[in-house]
Coordinates of C-alpha atoms and ligand atoms in Angstrom, one line a residue:
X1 CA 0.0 0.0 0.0
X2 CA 3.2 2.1 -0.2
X3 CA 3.3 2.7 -3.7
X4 CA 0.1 4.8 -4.4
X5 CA 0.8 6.9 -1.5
X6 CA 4.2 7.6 -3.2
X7 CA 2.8 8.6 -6.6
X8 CA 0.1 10.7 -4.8
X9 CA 2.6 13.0 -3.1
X10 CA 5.0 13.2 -6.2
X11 CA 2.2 14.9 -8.2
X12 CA 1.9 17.8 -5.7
X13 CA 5.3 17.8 -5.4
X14 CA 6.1 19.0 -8.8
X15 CA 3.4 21.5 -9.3
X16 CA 4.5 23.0 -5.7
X17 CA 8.4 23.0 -6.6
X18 CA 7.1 25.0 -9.9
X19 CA 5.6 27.3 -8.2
X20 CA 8.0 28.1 -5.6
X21 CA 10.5 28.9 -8.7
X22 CA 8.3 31.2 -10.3
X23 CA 8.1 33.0 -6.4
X24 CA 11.8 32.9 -6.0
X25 CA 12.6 34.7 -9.8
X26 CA 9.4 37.2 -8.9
X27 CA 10.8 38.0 -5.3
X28 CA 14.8 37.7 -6.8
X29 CA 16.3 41.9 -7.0
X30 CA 16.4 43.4 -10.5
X31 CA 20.0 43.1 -11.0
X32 CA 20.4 41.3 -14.1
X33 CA 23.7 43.2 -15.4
X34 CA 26.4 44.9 -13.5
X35 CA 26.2 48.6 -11.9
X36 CA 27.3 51.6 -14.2
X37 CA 29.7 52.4 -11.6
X38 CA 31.6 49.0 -11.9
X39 CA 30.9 49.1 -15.2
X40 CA 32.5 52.7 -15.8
X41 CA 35.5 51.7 -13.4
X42 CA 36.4 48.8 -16.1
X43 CA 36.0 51.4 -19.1
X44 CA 38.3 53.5 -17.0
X45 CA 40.9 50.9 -17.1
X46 CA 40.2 49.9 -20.4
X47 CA 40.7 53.7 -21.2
X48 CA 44.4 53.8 -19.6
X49 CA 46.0 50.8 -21.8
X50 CA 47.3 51.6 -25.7
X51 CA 47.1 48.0 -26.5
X52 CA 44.0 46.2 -25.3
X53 CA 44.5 42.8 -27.1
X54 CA 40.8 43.6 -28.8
X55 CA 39.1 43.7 -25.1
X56 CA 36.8 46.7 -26.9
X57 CA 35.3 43.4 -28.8
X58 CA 33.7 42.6 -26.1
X59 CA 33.8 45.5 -23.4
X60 CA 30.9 47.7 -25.2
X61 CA 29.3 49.7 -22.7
X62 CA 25.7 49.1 -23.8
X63 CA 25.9 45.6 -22.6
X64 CA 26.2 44.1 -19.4
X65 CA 29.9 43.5 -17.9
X66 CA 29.7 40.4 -16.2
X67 CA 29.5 39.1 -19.8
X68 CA 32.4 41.1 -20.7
X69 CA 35.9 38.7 -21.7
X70 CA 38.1 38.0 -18.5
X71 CA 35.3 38.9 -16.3
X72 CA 33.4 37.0 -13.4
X73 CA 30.5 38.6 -11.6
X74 CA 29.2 37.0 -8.2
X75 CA 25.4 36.1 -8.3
X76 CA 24.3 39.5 -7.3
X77 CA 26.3 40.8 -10.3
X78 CA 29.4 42.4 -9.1
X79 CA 32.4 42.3 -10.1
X80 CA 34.6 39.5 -8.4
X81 CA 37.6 38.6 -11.2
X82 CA 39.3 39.9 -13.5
X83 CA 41.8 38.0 -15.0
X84 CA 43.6 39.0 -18.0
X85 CA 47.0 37.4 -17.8
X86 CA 48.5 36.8 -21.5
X87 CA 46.2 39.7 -23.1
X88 CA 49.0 41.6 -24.8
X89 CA 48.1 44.9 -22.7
X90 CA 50.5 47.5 -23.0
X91 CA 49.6 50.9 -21.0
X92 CA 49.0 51.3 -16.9
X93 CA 46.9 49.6 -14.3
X94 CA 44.2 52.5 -13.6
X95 CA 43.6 52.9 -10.2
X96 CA 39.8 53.0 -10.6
X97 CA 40.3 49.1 -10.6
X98 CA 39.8 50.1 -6.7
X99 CA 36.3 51.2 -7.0
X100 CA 35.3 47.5 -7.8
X101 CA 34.2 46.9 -4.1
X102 CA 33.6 43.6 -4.6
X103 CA 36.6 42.5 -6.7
X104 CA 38.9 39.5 -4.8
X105 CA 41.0 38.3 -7.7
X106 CA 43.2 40.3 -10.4
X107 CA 45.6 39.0 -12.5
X108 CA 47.4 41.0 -15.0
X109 CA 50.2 38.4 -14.7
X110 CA 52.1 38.4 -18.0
X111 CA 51.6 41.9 -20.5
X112 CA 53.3 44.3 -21.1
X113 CA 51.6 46.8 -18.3
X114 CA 54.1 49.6 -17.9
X115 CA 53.9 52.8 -14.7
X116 CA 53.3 52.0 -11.4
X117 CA 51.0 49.7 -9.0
X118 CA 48.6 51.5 -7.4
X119 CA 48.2 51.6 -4.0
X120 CA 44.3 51.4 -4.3
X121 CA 44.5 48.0 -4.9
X122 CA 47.6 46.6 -2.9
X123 CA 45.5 47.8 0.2
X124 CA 42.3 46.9 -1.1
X125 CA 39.8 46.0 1.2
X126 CA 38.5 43.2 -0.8
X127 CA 41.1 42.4 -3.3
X128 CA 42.5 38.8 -1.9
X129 CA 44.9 37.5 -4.9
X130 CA 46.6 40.1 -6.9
X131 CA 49.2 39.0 -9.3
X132 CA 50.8 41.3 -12.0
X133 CA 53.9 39.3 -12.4
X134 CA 55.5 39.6 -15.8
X135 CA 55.1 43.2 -16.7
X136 CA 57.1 46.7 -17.0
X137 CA 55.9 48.0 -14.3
X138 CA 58.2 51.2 -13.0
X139 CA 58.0 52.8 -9.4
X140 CA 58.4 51.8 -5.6
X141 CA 55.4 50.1 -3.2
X142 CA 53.8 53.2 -1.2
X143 CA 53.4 53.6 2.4
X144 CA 50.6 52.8 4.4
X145 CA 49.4 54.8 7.0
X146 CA 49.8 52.9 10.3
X147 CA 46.2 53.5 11.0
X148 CA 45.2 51.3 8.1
X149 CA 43.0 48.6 9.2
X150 CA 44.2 45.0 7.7
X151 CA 43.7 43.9 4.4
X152 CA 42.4 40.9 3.3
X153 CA 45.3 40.3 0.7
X154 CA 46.6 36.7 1.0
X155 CA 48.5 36.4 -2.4
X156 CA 50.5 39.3 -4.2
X157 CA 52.7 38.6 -6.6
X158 CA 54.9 41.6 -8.1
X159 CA 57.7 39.4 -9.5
X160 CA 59.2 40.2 -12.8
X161 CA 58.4 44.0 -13.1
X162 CA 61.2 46.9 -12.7
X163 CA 60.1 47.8 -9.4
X164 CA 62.3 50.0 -7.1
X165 CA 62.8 51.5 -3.4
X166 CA 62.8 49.8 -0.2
X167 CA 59.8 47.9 1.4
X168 CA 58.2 49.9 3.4
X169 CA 57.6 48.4 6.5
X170 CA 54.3 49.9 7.5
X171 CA 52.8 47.9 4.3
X172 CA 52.9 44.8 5.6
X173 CA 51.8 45.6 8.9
X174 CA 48.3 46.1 7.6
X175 CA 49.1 42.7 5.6
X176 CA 48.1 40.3 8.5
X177 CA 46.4 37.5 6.0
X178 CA 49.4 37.3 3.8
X179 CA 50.3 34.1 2.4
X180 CA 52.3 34.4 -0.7
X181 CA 54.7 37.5 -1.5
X182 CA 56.8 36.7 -4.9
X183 CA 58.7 40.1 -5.2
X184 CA 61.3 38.2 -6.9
X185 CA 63.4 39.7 -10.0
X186 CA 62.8 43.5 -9.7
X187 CA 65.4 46.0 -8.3
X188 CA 64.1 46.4 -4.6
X189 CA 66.7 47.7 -2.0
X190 CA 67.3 48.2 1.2
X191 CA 67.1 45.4 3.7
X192 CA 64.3 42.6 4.4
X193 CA 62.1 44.0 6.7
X194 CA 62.4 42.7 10.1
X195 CA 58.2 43.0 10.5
X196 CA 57.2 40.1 8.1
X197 CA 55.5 37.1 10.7
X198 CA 54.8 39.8 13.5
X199 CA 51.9 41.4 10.8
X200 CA 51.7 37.8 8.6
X201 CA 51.9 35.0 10.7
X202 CA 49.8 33.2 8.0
X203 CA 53.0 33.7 5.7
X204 CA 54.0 30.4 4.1
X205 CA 55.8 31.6 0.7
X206 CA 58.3 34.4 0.6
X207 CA 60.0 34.7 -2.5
X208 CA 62.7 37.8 -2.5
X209 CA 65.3 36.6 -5.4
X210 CA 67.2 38.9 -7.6
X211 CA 66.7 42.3 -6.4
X212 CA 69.6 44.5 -4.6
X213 CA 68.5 44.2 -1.0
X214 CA 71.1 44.5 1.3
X215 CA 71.5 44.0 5.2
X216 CA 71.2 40.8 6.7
X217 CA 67.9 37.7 7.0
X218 CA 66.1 39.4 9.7
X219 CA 66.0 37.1 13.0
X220 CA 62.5 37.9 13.4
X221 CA 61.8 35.3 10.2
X222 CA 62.1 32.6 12.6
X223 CA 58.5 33.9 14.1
X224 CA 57.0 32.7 10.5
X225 CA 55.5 29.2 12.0
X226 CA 53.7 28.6 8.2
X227 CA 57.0 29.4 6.4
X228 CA 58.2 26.9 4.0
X229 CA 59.3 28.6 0.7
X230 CA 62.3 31.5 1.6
X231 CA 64.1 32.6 -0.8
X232 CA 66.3 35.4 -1.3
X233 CA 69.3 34.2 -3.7
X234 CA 70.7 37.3 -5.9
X235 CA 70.7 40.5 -3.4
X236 CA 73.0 42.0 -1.5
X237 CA 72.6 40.1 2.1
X238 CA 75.3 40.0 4.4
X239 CA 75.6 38.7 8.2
X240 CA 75.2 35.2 8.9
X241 CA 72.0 32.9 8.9
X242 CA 70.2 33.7 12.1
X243 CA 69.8 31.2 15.3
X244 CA 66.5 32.0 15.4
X245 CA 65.5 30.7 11.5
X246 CA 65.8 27.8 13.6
X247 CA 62.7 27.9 15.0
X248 CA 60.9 28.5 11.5
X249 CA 60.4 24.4 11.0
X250 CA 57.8 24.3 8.4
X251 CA 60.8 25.1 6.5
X252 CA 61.0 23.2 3.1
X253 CA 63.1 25.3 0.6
X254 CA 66.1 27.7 2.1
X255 CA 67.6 29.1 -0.6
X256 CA 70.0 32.0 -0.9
X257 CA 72.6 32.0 -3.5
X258 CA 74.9 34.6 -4.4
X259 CA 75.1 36.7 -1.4
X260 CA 77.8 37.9 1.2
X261 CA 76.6 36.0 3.9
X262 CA 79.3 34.3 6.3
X263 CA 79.9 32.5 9.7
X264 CA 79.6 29.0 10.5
X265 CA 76.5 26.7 9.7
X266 CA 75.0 25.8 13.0
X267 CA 74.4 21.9 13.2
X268 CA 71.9 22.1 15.8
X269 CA 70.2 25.0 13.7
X270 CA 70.1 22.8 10.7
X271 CA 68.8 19.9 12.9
X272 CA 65.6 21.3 13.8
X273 CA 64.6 22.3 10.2
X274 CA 63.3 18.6 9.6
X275 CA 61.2 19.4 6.7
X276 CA 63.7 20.7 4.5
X277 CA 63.9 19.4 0.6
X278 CA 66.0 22.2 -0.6
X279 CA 68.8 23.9 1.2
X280 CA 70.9 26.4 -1.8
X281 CA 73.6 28.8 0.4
X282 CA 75.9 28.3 -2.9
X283 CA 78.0 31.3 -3.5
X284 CA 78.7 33.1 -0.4
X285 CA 81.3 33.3 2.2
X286 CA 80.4 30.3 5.0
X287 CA 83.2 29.0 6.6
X288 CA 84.3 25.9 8.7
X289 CA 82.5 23.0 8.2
X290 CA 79.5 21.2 6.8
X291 CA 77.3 20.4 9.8
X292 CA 76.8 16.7 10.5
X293 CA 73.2 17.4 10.8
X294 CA 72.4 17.9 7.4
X295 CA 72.5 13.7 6.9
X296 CA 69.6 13.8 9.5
X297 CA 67.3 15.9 7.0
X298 CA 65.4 12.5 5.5
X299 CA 63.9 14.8 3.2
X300 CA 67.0 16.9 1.5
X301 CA 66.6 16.6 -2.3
X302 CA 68.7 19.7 -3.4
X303 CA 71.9 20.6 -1.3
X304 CA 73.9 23.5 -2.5
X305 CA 76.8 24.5 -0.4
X306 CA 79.2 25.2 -3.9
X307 CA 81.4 28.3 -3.7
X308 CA 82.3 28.8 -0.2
X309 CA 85.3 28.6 2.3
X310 CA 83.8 25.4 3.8
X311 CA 86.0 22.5 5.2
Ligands
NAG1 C1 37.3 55.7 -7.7 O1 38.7 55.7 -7.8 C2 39.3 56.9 -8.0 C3 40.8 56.7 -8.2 O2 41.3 55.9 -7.2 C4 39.1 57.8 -6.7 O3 39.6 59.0 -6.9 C5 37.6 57.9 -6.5 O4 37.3 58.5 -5.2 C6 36.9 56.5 -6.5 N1 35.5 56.7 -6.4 C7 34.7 56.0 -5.6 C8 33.2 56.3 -5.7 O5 35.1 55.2 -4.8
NAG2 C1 47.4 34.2 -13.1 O1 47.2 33.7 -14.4 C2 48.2 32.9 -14.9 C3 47.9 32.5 -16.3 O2 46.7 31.9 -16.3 C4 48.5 31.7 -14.0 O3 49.5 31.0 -14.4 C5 48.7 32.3 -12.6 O4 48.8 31.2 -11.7 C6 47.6 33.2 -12.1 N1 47.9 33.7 -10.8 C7 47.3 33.4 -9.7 C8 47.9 34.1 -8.4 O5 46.5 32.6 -9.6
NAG3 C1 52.6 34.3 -8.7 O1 52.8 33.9 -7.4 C2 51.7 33.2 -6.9 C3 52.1 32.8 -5.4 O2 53.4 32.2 -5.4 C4 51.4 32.0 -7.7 O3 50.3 31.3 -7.2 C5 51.1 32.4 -9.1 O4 51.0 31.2 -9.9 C6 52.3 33.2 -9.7 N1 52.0 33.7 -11.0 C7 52.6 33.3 -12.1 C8 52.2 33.8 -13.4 O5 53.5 32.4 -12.0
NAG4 C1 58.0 33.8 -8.3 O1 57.9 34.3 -9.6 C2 58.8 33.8 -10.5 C3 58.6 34.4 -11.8 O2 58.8 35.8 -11.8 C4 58.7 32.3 -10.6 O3 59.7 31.8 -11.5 C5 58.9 31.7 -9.2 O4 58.7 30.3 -9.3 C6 57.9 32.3 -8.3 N1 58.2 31.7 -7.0 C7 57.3 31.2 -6.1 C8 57.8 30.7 -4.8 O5 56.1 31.3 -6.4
NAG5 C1 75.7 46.0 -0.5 O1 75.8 45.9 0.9 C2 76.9 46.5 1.6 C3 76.9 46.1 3.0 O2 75.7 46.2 3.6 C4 76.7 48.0 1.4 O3 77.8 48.7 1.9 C5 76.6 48.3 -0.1 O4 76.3 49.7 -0.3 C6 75.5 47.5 -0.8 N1 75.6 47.7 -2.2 C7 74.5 47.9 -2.9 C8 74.7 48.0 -4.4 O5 73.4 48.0 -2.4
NAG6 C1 62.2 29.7 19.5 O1 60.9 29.9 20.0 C2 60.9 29.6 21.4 C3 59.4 29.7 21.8 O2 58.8 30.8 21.3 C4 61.7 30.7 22.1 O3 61.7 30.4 23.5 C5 63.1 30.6 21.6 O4 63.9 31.6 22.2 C6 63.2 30.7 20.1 N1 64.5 30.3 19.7 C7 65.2 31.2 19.0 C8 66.6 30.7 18.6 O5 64.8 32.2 18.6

């Protein structure tokens, strides 16, 4: 007797789940297409590149631009990606990429975007991945007021550009949700600043390679429990590797070539940083000798310790 009660409450199911679509598209906002403030703010930065790759194809301002090429628009229709790596852009990053309140992902990696990054969108209060790696871009990163509340910013990646200055320090104060930093190849100077895992202790990649910092690996690195990618191969560095990187033992990749650093490799230093896969000090000026220690690391794929004055 199961059976016919079944079929009896399937055929008011259907007409009821029917019904309750047509109430749910009646009652759903009219936002079918994006504001004419986001939308302006994208014609803006259309308006600021020479070379758009043919983006005006499909960026005409008389249709809606969460259709537009390279963008994603969240359900209630605003803007939350733009990703136009590989476009052929040439021309600057317009600032009025800011005003997309809702944006969390931008990548610009790989063009030809030339003038500086602005500040608008490093400190964001929305933006969570930014990546404009691969580009000409010119300038140095701009302070921060200290009062700045933190930003939600997990994953910036400036690599590859022509930037220039120091870091400022205050920056990554406000940067307590950083995960990723690839500043790698650009011209940055000045030293590493010391304030890295105080304001990101979420930090697990930190990628610092060919630029001319100078000064040496600030002890206060060790604080960065998440750390396992640190590189910094290709500056300036001097000073020796700190006692307190010790204490940094998510550590998988140490790496940095082609410095001045010196002193002696601390075995029990070494020791502690269990995870380690890849240790590259190549190229500076450690002396005494290789610590016993490193034949304890059952992980060590890559070990680099060419071009010293070990023993
Ligand atoms: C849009 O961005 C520009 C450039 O950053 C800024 O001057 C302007 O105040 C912003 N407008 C709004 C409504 O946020
Ligand atoms: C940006 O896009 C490029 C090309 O699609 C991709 O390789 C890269 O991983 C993207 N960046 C991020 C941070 O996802
Ligand atoms: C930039 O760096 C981030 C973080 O390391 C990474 O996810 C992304 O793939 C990189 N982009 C490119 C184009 O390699
Ligand atoms: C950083 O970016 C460079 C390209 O500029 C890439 O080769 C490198 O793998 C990246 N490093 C990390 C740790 O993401
Ligand atoms: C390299 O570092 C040394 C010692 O810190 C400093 O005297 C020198 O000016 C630095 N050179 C460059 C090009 O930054
Ligand atoms: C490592 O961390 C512990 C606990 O936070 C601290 O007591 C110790 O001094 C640190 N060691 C070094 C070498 O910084």
């Amino acid at each position: 007797m199961q059976l016919p009660s079944h079929s009896h409450k399937n055929r008011f199911l259907i007409p009821f789940f029917g019904l309750t679509v047509v109430l749910l598209v009646s009652l759903a906002p009219p936002t079918s297409s994006c504001t004419e403030q986001e939308k302006s703010s994208l014609i803006k930065f259309l308006s600021g590149l020479w070379k758009d790759g043919g983006l005006t194809v499909s960026w005409r301002s008389d249709t809606d631009c969460c259709s537009w090429e390279g963008i994603t628009c969240s359900l209630n229709r605003a803007v939350t990606d733009v990703s136009l790596a590989s476009q052929g852009l040439e021309g600057s990053i317009s600032p009025f990429l800011g005003n997309l309140t809702s944006l969390l992902r931008l990548n610009l990696s790989r063009n030809s975007l030339s003038g500086g990054l602005p500040l608008e969108l490093v400190s964001s209060s929305s933006i969570i991945v930014l990546d404009v790696s691969f580009n000409r871009l010119t300038g140095g990163l701009h302070k921060l007021p200290s009062s700045t509340p933190a930003r939600p910013l997990q994953v910036l990646n400036i690599s590859s550009n022509l930037l220039t200055g120091p870091f400022p320090s205050t920056i990554w104060k406000t940067m307590n949700n950083l995960i990723a930093l690839n500043a790698s190849n650009n011209r940055f100077t000045g030293a590493i600043p010391t304030y890295f895992c105080n304001g990101s202790p979420s930090l697990v990649v930190l990628e610092l390679s060919f630029n001319k910092l100078s000064g040496s690996i600030p002890p206060g690195l060790g604080g960065c429990s998440m750390l396992t990618v640190l590189r910094g191969g290709y500056n300036n560095l001097s000073g020796t590797l700190p006692d307190e990187l010790s204490n940094a033992t998510s550590l998988e990749c140490l790496s940095f070539p082609n410095n001045y650093l010196q002193g002696v490799l601390d075995s029990a230093c070494i020791f502690s940083l269990r995870n380690l896969r890849t240790i590259d000090l190549g190229g500076n000026y450690f002396n005494g000798r290789i610590p016993d220690s490193v034949g304890q690391l059952k992980r060590l794929e890559k070990f680099q310790l060419g071009h010293n004055n070990l023993s």
